[in-house]
Amino acid sequence: MHTEEHHLRCGHPADAPSAPRPRLAVRAVAGTGLAALWGSIHAGVAAAAPHTLPAAGEADLELPDLGSVSFLGGISGHLLLSLGLIVCVLGLAFGFITYRQLQKMPVHPSMREISELIYETCKAYLVQQGKFLMLLWLFIGTVIFVYFKFLMGFDWGKVAIVLLFSLIGMAGSYGVAWFGIRVNTFANSRTAFASLRGKPFPVYAIPMKSGMSIGMVLISVELFMMLVIMLFLPGEIAGSCFIGFAIGESLGASALRIAGGIFTKIADIGSDLMKIVFKIKEDDARNPGVIADCTGDNAGDSVGPSADGFETYGVTGVALITFILLAVHEPALQVQLLVWMFVIRAVMIIASGVSYFGNEMMAHRKYSHVDQMDFEVPLTALVWLTSVLCIVLTYLTSFLVIGDLGDGTLWWKLSTIVSCGTLAGALIPELVKVFTSTHSRHVREVVISSRQGGPSLDILSGLVAGNFSGYWLGMAIVGLMTGAYWISGLGLAELMVAPAVFAFGLVAFGFLGMGPVTIAVDSYGPVTDNAQSVYELSVIEEVPGITGELRRDYDIDPQWERAKLLLEDNDGAGNTFKATAKPVLIGTAVVGATTMIFSIIMALTGGEASEMINLSLMHPPFLLGLITGGAVIYWFTGASIQAVTTGSYRAVEFIRENIRLDGVTKASVEDSRKVVEICTQYAQKGMLNMFLGIFFSTLAFAFIEPFFFIGYLISIALFGLFQAIFMANAGGAWDNAKKIVEVDMHAKGTALHDATIVGDTVGDPYKDTSSVALNPVIKFTTLFGLLAVELAVQLADQQGNTTLTSSLAVVFFVLSAYFVYRSFYGMRIGTGQGDLLRDAEDEERPHAQV
């Protein structure tokens, strides 16, 4: 097999000596995610390649002199990237100006009071989550410290840098999440108040404005931090800074996404079931679960996606930086690619802003004076306009910045690869809408089946939609990745080792290119959901003399019924576009994981055919790893739903015993806070069990055998991808089926409505807990697993045998099994038959009748 063709396929030059079987050298990183795996490529090729690739790990990488290459007729790379800081500042200015505009919008005190109460409960939740994050960081920080200090021999300063930037990365995820809830809780009451005029356009425009504010701030902060590291910190410590930054981002996103998903669905289910139990209206102010539900909308649907998007954007950038430094041998070429990549990112922020303003002008002209409006139309137009503009500017920028790269054709090849991902950012939402939109035939099938079959057929039809969506979205992702892979074979191998790896990374890069708009349409949903709740909780219609007050002070002739209909209709659009962002993020995670896995395979095998046998069924540990990954994904989804189930039971139990329907207009603040406490308690308890289960499972499986671990990572990514898509879109179908019954059919309080509520409560943890949690789980498992694998390799080398690593694998597995056990048996609702008998006796008493 040592032919020229074989060497070229494996990334080795034909005249290179045969590479020995390499160790897995993910040196000194493992926590950077994509960066770590891509960085490990050099282990498999360094001995064979004539290029002088870095011999050290990613933490030892030095950035080249960015000022050594000129662009655009004489502008140095350092200066060109410095201009990117101006773009980031403009993005931040846009976000904060919008923040102030939202704050100053007119709103009635009754609505502002509710939105501020929601914000105060969100603050309390985030403070608790901040303390919880620091607890989780101690686990990761301990492993980082031991590895870098004692196994890698880093000096104290470099270890401190890694730890410091892990805290900065975590703070970034946490900070953008906090900004998101503040903006959303301004927008929710302003949207509710704007609906009183009876015109649909303001009801669309305000959530869109708040979403763009969050999106621009999130992406601008992320890019600003990375540019600061590249431009102002010494090149010799850049690797350590990027490593710590990525670790912290990943940890912050995982905790906020998973715990937020549990919190929001405990509150949502607890609140929704009261509509069936007591036959009360949506968001009835007397229901103490509604404030918790509104808090959960922000904790799960705003905090989680913001932190997740922040982390995904950052880790992908770190990965590409590391790949370029390790796989490209010419320093000048490294500078060209680095500058090109970050200029493209800055240009895409501009494209998102321009697209937003252009789309708003068109929407204002078309809808500002109409009485009827399809809220999904301008949202869809914004996504496609941004995608097209980003693609056009990607080609234009690439031609200007790297038009002379290679043979003069590589600028359009790299642009096409990036555009595969950018196109996915618009195409995937279109496919998601086929299964989740209120106009979808699948969603209408759920309603039709519920009319005669009740909750049973409602649930079955939703499962059908989820399963079909897995096929179509899976095929779309494969098609785009295949296109990128094909283009990578058209000359990229002359510039770098393993060009296919770079291509997959650029697809993920393109996925996130229109990040401000992706985050904006996702954040649209929690605002529309909250606005509906704020309207009901404010009981504004019952305020004495309210009609005259609105006419006198706000020049509004209130249209009460029309306002409620608009808010409900807009909530359906919000549900749809919340659903569209989820597959984009999970797709990015899986594309990144695919890249990581490919890279680690290269590191283990060195491209040798004799080693590839270990990646087949002929090597039993690999097969066992494939099976194990699937088992862990199914445990995780079950554990997250169990946390929601138990928490919902406790919330329903409390609400049922304390709700007051006679003689009051609102639930007491004390009762509402108690429901929030229940949600927080079970969110953190469930999160701790799941996090430690994943943490120790990853350590255990990485210590067993490297090819077992590759099989495990492949399985985690593939099972996770399709489980997430299936659950997210099934949940979206159930959610909007209920919305059709409420808005289009005006059938609230009927048996059909009750059936769709049951389906929605099943879909709640599907779409907003388990499915969204799989994205950070896939990334965290791969990120932390790389560190664990290198720990195992280092320990085995030092001991001269695998006895120690095998023993540690057993210990770690026992610990993981304990937390897996606790994720169910420590979260159970009841404890035995005696409890069931006592509950049955209680149900016979009149006060407990349901």
PDB file of C-alpha atoms in Angstrom, residues 662-820:
ATOM      1  CA  ASP A 662     -62.549  32.706  43.864  1.00  0.00           C
ATOM      2  CA  GLY A 663     -62.228  36.214  45.232  1.00  0.00           C
ATOM      3  CA  VAL A 664     -58.813  36.986  43.731  1.00  0.00           C
ATOM      4  CA  THR A 665     -57.620  38.364  40.397  1.00  0.00           C
ATOM      5  CA  LYS A 666     -53.968  37.319  40.671  1.00  0.00           C
ATOM      6  CA  ALA A 667     -51.924  34.607  42.359  1.00  0.00           C
ATOM      7  CA  SER A 668     -49.802  35.805  45.259  1.00  0.00           C
ATOM      8  CA  VAL A 669     -46.182  36.667  44.597  1.00  0.00           C
ATOM      9  CA  GLU A 670     -45.188  34.218  47.343  1.00  0.00           C
ATOM     10  CA  ASP A 671     -46.936  31.304  45.615  1.00  0.00           C
ATOM     11  CA  SER A 672     -45.425  32.248  42.260  1.00  0.00           C
ATOM     12  CA  ARG A 673     -41.938  32.382  43.780  1.00  0.00           C
ATOM     13  CA  LYS A 674     -42.472  28.967  45.368  1.00  0.00           C
ATOM     14  CA  VAL A 675     -43.176  27.442  41.950  1.00  0.00           C
ATOM     15  CA  VAL A 676     -39.991  29.084  40.638  1.00  0.00           C
ATOM     16  CA  GLU A 677     -38.081  27.528  43.540  1.00  0.00           C
ATOM     17  CA  ILE A 678     -39.471  24.089  42.700  1.00  0.00           C
ATOM     18  CA  CYS A 679     -38.425  24.498  39.057  1.00  0.00           C
ATOM     19  CA  THR A 680     -34.930  25.666  40.033  1.00  0.00           C
ATOM     20  CA  GLN A 681     -34.475  22.852  42.554  1.00  0.00           C
ATOM     21  CA  TYR A 682     -35.284  20.071  40.115  1.00  0.00           C
ATOM     22  CA  ALA A 683     -33.415  21.716  37.243  1.00  0.00           C
ATOM     23  CA  GLN A 684     -30.204  21.840  39.267  1.00  0.00           C
ATOM     24  CA  LYS A 685     -30.674  18.415  40.812  1.00  0.00           C
ATOM     25  CA  GLY A 686     -31.282  16.836  37.422  1.00  0.00           C
ATOM     26  CA  MET A 687     -28.433  18.782  35.818  1.00  0.00           C
ATOM     27  CA  LEU A 688     -25.937  17.721  38.488  1.00  0.00           C
ATOM     28  CA  ASN A 689     -26.735  14.024  38.050  1.00  0.00           C
ATOM     29  CA  MET A 690     -26.542  14.238  34.271  1.00  0.00           C
ATOM     30  CA  PHE A 691     -23.401  16.353  34.165  1.00  0.00           C
ATOM     31  CA  LEU A 692     -21.488  14.056  36.515  1.00  0.00           C
ATOM     32  CA  GLY A 693     -22.816  11.019  34.666  1.00  0.00           C
ATOM     33  CA  ILE A 694     -21.441  12.419  31.387  1.00  0.00           C
ATOM     34  CA  PHE A 695     -18.231  13.604  33.071  1.00  0.00           C
ATOM     35  CA  PHE A 696     -17.303  10.229  34.559  1.00  0.00           C
ATOM     36  CA  SER A 697     -18.604   8.238  31.561  1.00  0.00           C
ATOM     37  CA  THR A 698     -16.309  10.204  29.277  1.00  0.00           C
ATOM     38  CA  LEU A 699     -13.330   9.576  31.540  1.00  0.00           C
ATOM     39  CA  ALA A 700     -14.157   5.865  31.813  1.00  0.00           C
ATOM     40  CA  PHE A 701     -14.609   5.226  28.090  1.00  0.00           C
ATOM     41  CA  ALA A 702     -11.560   7.256  27.099  1.00  0.00           C
ATOM     42  CA  PHE A 703      -9.444   5.178  29.484  1.00  0.00           C
ATOM     43  CA  ILE A 704     -10.697   1.834  28.133  1.00  0.00           C
ATOM     44  CA  GLU A 705      -9.205   1.837  24.621  1.00  0.00           C
ATOM     45  CA  PRO A 706      -8.686   4.589  21.995  1.00  0.00           C
ATOM     46  CA  PHE A 707     -10.627   2.886  19.185  1.00  0.00           C
ATOM     47  CA  PHE A 708     -13.429   2.037  21.576  1.00  0.00           C
ATOM     48  CA  PHE A 709     -13.574   5.759  22.321  1.00  0.00           C
ATOM     49  CA  ILE A 710     -13.684   6.671  18.608  1.00  0.00           C
ATOM     50  CA  GLY A 711     -16.636   4.337  18.165  1.00  0.00           C
ATOM     51  CA  TYR A 712     -18.236   5.954  21.193  1.00  0.00           C
ATOM     52  CA  LEU A 713     -17.769   9.491  19.779  1.00  0.00           C
ATOM     53  CA  ILE A 714     -19.159   8.481  16.370  1.00  0.00           C
ATOM     54  CA  SER A 715     -22.184   6.962  18.047  1.00  0.00           C
ATOM     55  CA  ILE A 716     -22.757   9.969  20.313  1.00  0.00           C
ATOM     56  CA  ALA A 717     -22.749  12.274  17.279  1.00  0.00           C
ATOM     57  CA  LEU A 718     -24.994  10.162  15.043  1.00  0.00           C
ATOM     58  CA  PHE A 719     -27.504   9.026  17.650  1.00  0.00           C
ATOM     59  CA  GLY A 720     -27.526  12.523  19.090  1.00  0.00           C
ATOM     60  CA  LEU A 721     -28.152  14.156  15.704  1.00  0.00           C
ATOM     61  CA  PHE A 722     -31.207  12.122  14.821  1.00  0.00           C
ATOM     62  CA  GLN A 723     -32.579  11.930  18.348  1.00  0.00           C
ATOM     63  CA  ALA A 724     -32.360  15.731  18.594  1.00  0.00           C
ATOM     64  CA  ILE A 725     -33.973  16.372  15.200  1.00  0.00           C
ATOM     65  CA  PHE A 726     -36.748  13.855  15.852  1.00  0.00           C
ATOM     66  CA  MET A 727     -37.574  15.176  19.306  1.00  0.00           C
ATOM     67  CA  ALA A 728     -37.343  18.869  18.377  1.00  0.00           C
ATOM     68  CA  ASN A 729     -39.647  18.617  15.375  1.00  0.00           C
ATOM     69  CA  ALA A 730     -42.139  16.229  16.953  1.00  0.00           C
ATOM     70  CA  GLY A 731     -42.404  18.687  19.841  1.00  0.00           C
ATOM     71  CA  GLY A 732     -42.786  21.607  17.446  1.00  0.00           C
ATOM     72  CA  ALA A 733     -45.615  19.816  15.620  1.00  0.00           C
ATOM     73  CA  TRP A 734     -47.500  19.171  18.869  1.00  0.00           C
ATOM     74  CA  ASP A 735     -46.983  22.757  20.028  1.00  0.00           C
ATOM     75  CA  ASN A 736     -48.343  24.381  16.878  1.00  0.00           C
ATOM     76  CA  ALA A 737     -51.189  21.876  16.589  1.00  0.00           C
ATOM     77  CA  LYS A 738     -52.443  23.321  19.851  1.00  0.00           C
ATOM     78  CA  LYS A 739     -51.930  26.818  18.432  1.00  0.00           C
ATOM     79  CA  ILE A 740     -54.101  26.005  15.395  1.00  0.00           C
ATOM     80  CA  VAL A 741     -56.910  24.867  17.685  1.00  0.00           C
ATOM     81  CA  GLU A 742     -56.629  28.044  19.743  1.00  0.00           C
ATOM     82  CA  VAL A 743     -56.177  30.633  16.978  1.00  0.00           C
ATOM     83  CA  ASP A 744     -57.611  29.270  13.745  1.00  0.00           C
ATOM     84  CA  MET A 745     -60.420  27.126  15.157  1.00  0.00           C
ATOM     85  CA  HIS A 746     -61.273  29.219  18.276  1.00  0.00           C
ATOM     86  CA  ALA A 747     -61.839  25.931  20.116  1.00  0.00           C
ATOM     87  CA  LYS A 748     -60.422  26.650  23.565  1.00  0.00           C
ATOM     88  CA  GLY A 749     -61.937  24.616  26.378  1.00  0.00           C
ATOM     89  CA  THR A 750     -63.131  21.823  24.086  1.00  0.00           C
ATOM     90  CA  ALA A 751     -62.163  18.153  24.170  1.00  0.00           C
ATOM     91  CA  LEU A 752     -60.056  18.779  21.051  1.00  0.00           C
ATOM     92  CA  HIS A 753     -58.180  21.542  22.850  1.00  0.00           C
ATOM     93  CA  ASP A 754     -57.564  19.269  25.841  1.00  0.00           C
ATOM     94  CA  ALA A 755     -56.184  16.594  23.511  1.00  0.00           C
ATOM     95  CA  THR A 756     -53.736  19.004  21.916  1.00  0.00           C
ATOM     96  CA  ILE A 757     -52.679  20.292  25.340  1.00  0.00           C
ATOM     97  CA  VAL A 758     -51.757  16.736  26.320  1.00  0.00           C
ATOM     98  CA  GLY A 759     -49.747  16.368  23.112  1.00  0.00           C
ATOM     99  CA  ASP A 760     -48.030  19.677  23.794  1.00  0.00           C
ATOM    100  CA  THR A 761     -47.052  18.631  27.320  1.00  0.00           C
ATOM    101  CA  VAL A 762     -45.449  15.498  25.852  1.00  0.00           C
ATOM    102  CA  GLY A 763     -43.669  17.629  23.268  1.00  0.00           C
ATOM    103  CA  ASP A 764     -42.442  20.211  25.763  1.00  0.00           C
ATOM    104  CA  PRO A 765     -39.523  18.172  27.178  1.00  0.00           C
ATOM    105  CA  TYR A 766     -38.942  16.668  23.728  1.00  0.00           C
ATOM    106  CA  LYS A 767     -38.316  19.971  21.969  1.00  0.00           C
ATOM    107  CA  ASP A 768     -37.049  22.235  24.742  1.00  0.00           C
ATOM    108  CA  THR A 769     -35.188  19.916  27.109  1.00  0.00           C
ATOM    109  CA  SER A 770     -33.787  16.705  25.657  1.00  0.00           C
ATOM    110  CA  SER A 771     -33.284  17.713  22.026  1.00  0.00           C
ATOM    111  CA  VAL A 772     -31.574  21.038  22.722  1.00  0.00           C
ATOM    112  CA  ALA A 773     -29.423  19.538  25.488  1.00  0.00           C
ATOM    113  CA  LEU A 774     -27.893  17.033  23.069  1.00  0.00           C
ATOM    114  CA  ASN A 775     -26.049  19.805  21.218  1.00  0.00           C
ATOM    115  CA  PRO A 776     -23.787  20.846  24.134  1.00  0.00           C
ATOM    116  CA  VAL A 777     -23.546  17.207  25.275  1.00  0.00           C
ATOM    117  CA  ILE A 778     -22.052  16.167  21.926  1.00  0.00           C
ATOM    118  CA  LYS A 779     -19.544  19.024  22.016  1.00  0.00           C
ATOM    119  CA  PHE A 780     -18.668  18.665  25.691  1.00  0.00           C
ATOM    120  CA  THR A 781     -18.190  14.898  25.398  1.00  0.00           C
ATOM    121  CA  THR A 782     -15.809  15.317  22.494  1.00  0.00           C
ATOM    122  CA  LEU A 783     -14.006  18.273  24.044  1.00  0.00           C
ATOM    123  CA  PHE A 784     -13.463  16.762  27.440  1.00  0.00           C
ATOM    124  CA  GLY A 785     -12.963  13.286  26.015  1.00  0.00           C
ATOM    125  CA  LEU A 786      -9.894  14.452  24.165  1.00  0.00           C
ATOM    126  CA  LEU A 787      -8.306  15.542  27.406  1.00  0.00           C
ATOM    127  CA  ALA A 788      -9.291  12.225  28.969  1.00  0.00           C
ATOM    128  CA  VAL A 789      -7.748  10.208  26.125  1.00  0.00           C
ATOM    129  CA  GLU A 790      -4.471  12.083  26.369  1.00  0.00           C
ATOM    130  CA  LEU A 791      -4.479  11.576  30.135  1.00  0.00           C
ATOM    131  CA  ALA A 792      -4.849   7.840  29.564  1.00  0.00           C
ATOM    132  CA  VAL A 793      -2.066   7.774  26.959  1.00  0.00           C
ATOM    133  CA  GLN A 794       0.308   9.752  29.164  1.00  0.00           C
ATOM    134  CA  LEU A 795      -0.363   7.579  32.215  1.00  0.00           C
ATOM    135  CA  ALA A 796       0.031   4.362  30.226  1.00  0.00           C
ATOM    136  CA  ASP A 797       3.356   5.569  28.787  1.00  0.00           C
ATOM    137  CA  GLN A 798       4.674   6.559  32.215  1.00  0.00           C
ATOM    138  CA  GLN A 799       3.662   3.272  33.830  1.00  0.00           C
ATOM    139  CA  GLY A 800       4.773   1.107  30.918  1.00  0.00           C
ATOM    140  CA  ASN A 801       1.515  -0.880  31.006  1.00  0.00           C
ATOM    141  CA  THR A 802      -2.233  -0.344  31.042  1.00  0.00           C
ATOM    142  CA  THR A 803      -2.948  -1.642  34.532  1.00  0.00           C
ATOM    143  CA  LEU A 804      -3.363   1.823  35.993  1.00  0.00           C
ATOM    144  CA  THR A 805      -5.546   3.127  33.160  1.00  0.00           C
ATOM    145  CA  SER A 806      -7.694  -0.019  33.226  1.00  0.00           C
ATOM    146  CA  SER A 807      -8.182   0.347  36.964  1.00  0.00           C
ATOM    147  CA  LEU A 808      -9.094   3.998  36.604  1.00  0.00           C
ATOM    148  CA  ALA A 809     -11.549   3.100  33.830  1.00  0.00           C
ATOM    149  CA  VAL A 810     -13.340   0.767  36.235  1.00  0.00           C
ATOM    150  CA  VAL A 811     -13.412   3.405  38.991  1.00  0.00           C
ATOM    151  CA  PHE A 812     -14.714   6.095  36.649  1.00  0.00           C
ATOM    152  CA  PHE A 813     -17.350   3.750  35.228  1.00  0.00           C
ATOM    153  CA  VAL A 814     -18.610   2.870  38.695  1.00  0.00           C
ATOM    154  CA  LEU A 815     -18.903   6.574  39.494  1.00  0.00           C
ATOM    155  CA  SER A 816     -20.739   7.238  36.227  1.00  0.00           C
ATOM    156  CA  ALA A 817     -23.105   4.312  36.872  1.00  0.00           C
ATOM    157  CA  TYR A 818     -23.875   5.757  40.303  1.00  0.00           C
ATOM    158  CA  PHE A 819     -24.992   9.074  38.801  1.00  0.00           C
ATOM    159  CA  VAL A 820     -26.880   7.295  36.019  1.00  0.00           C
TER     160      VAL A 820
END
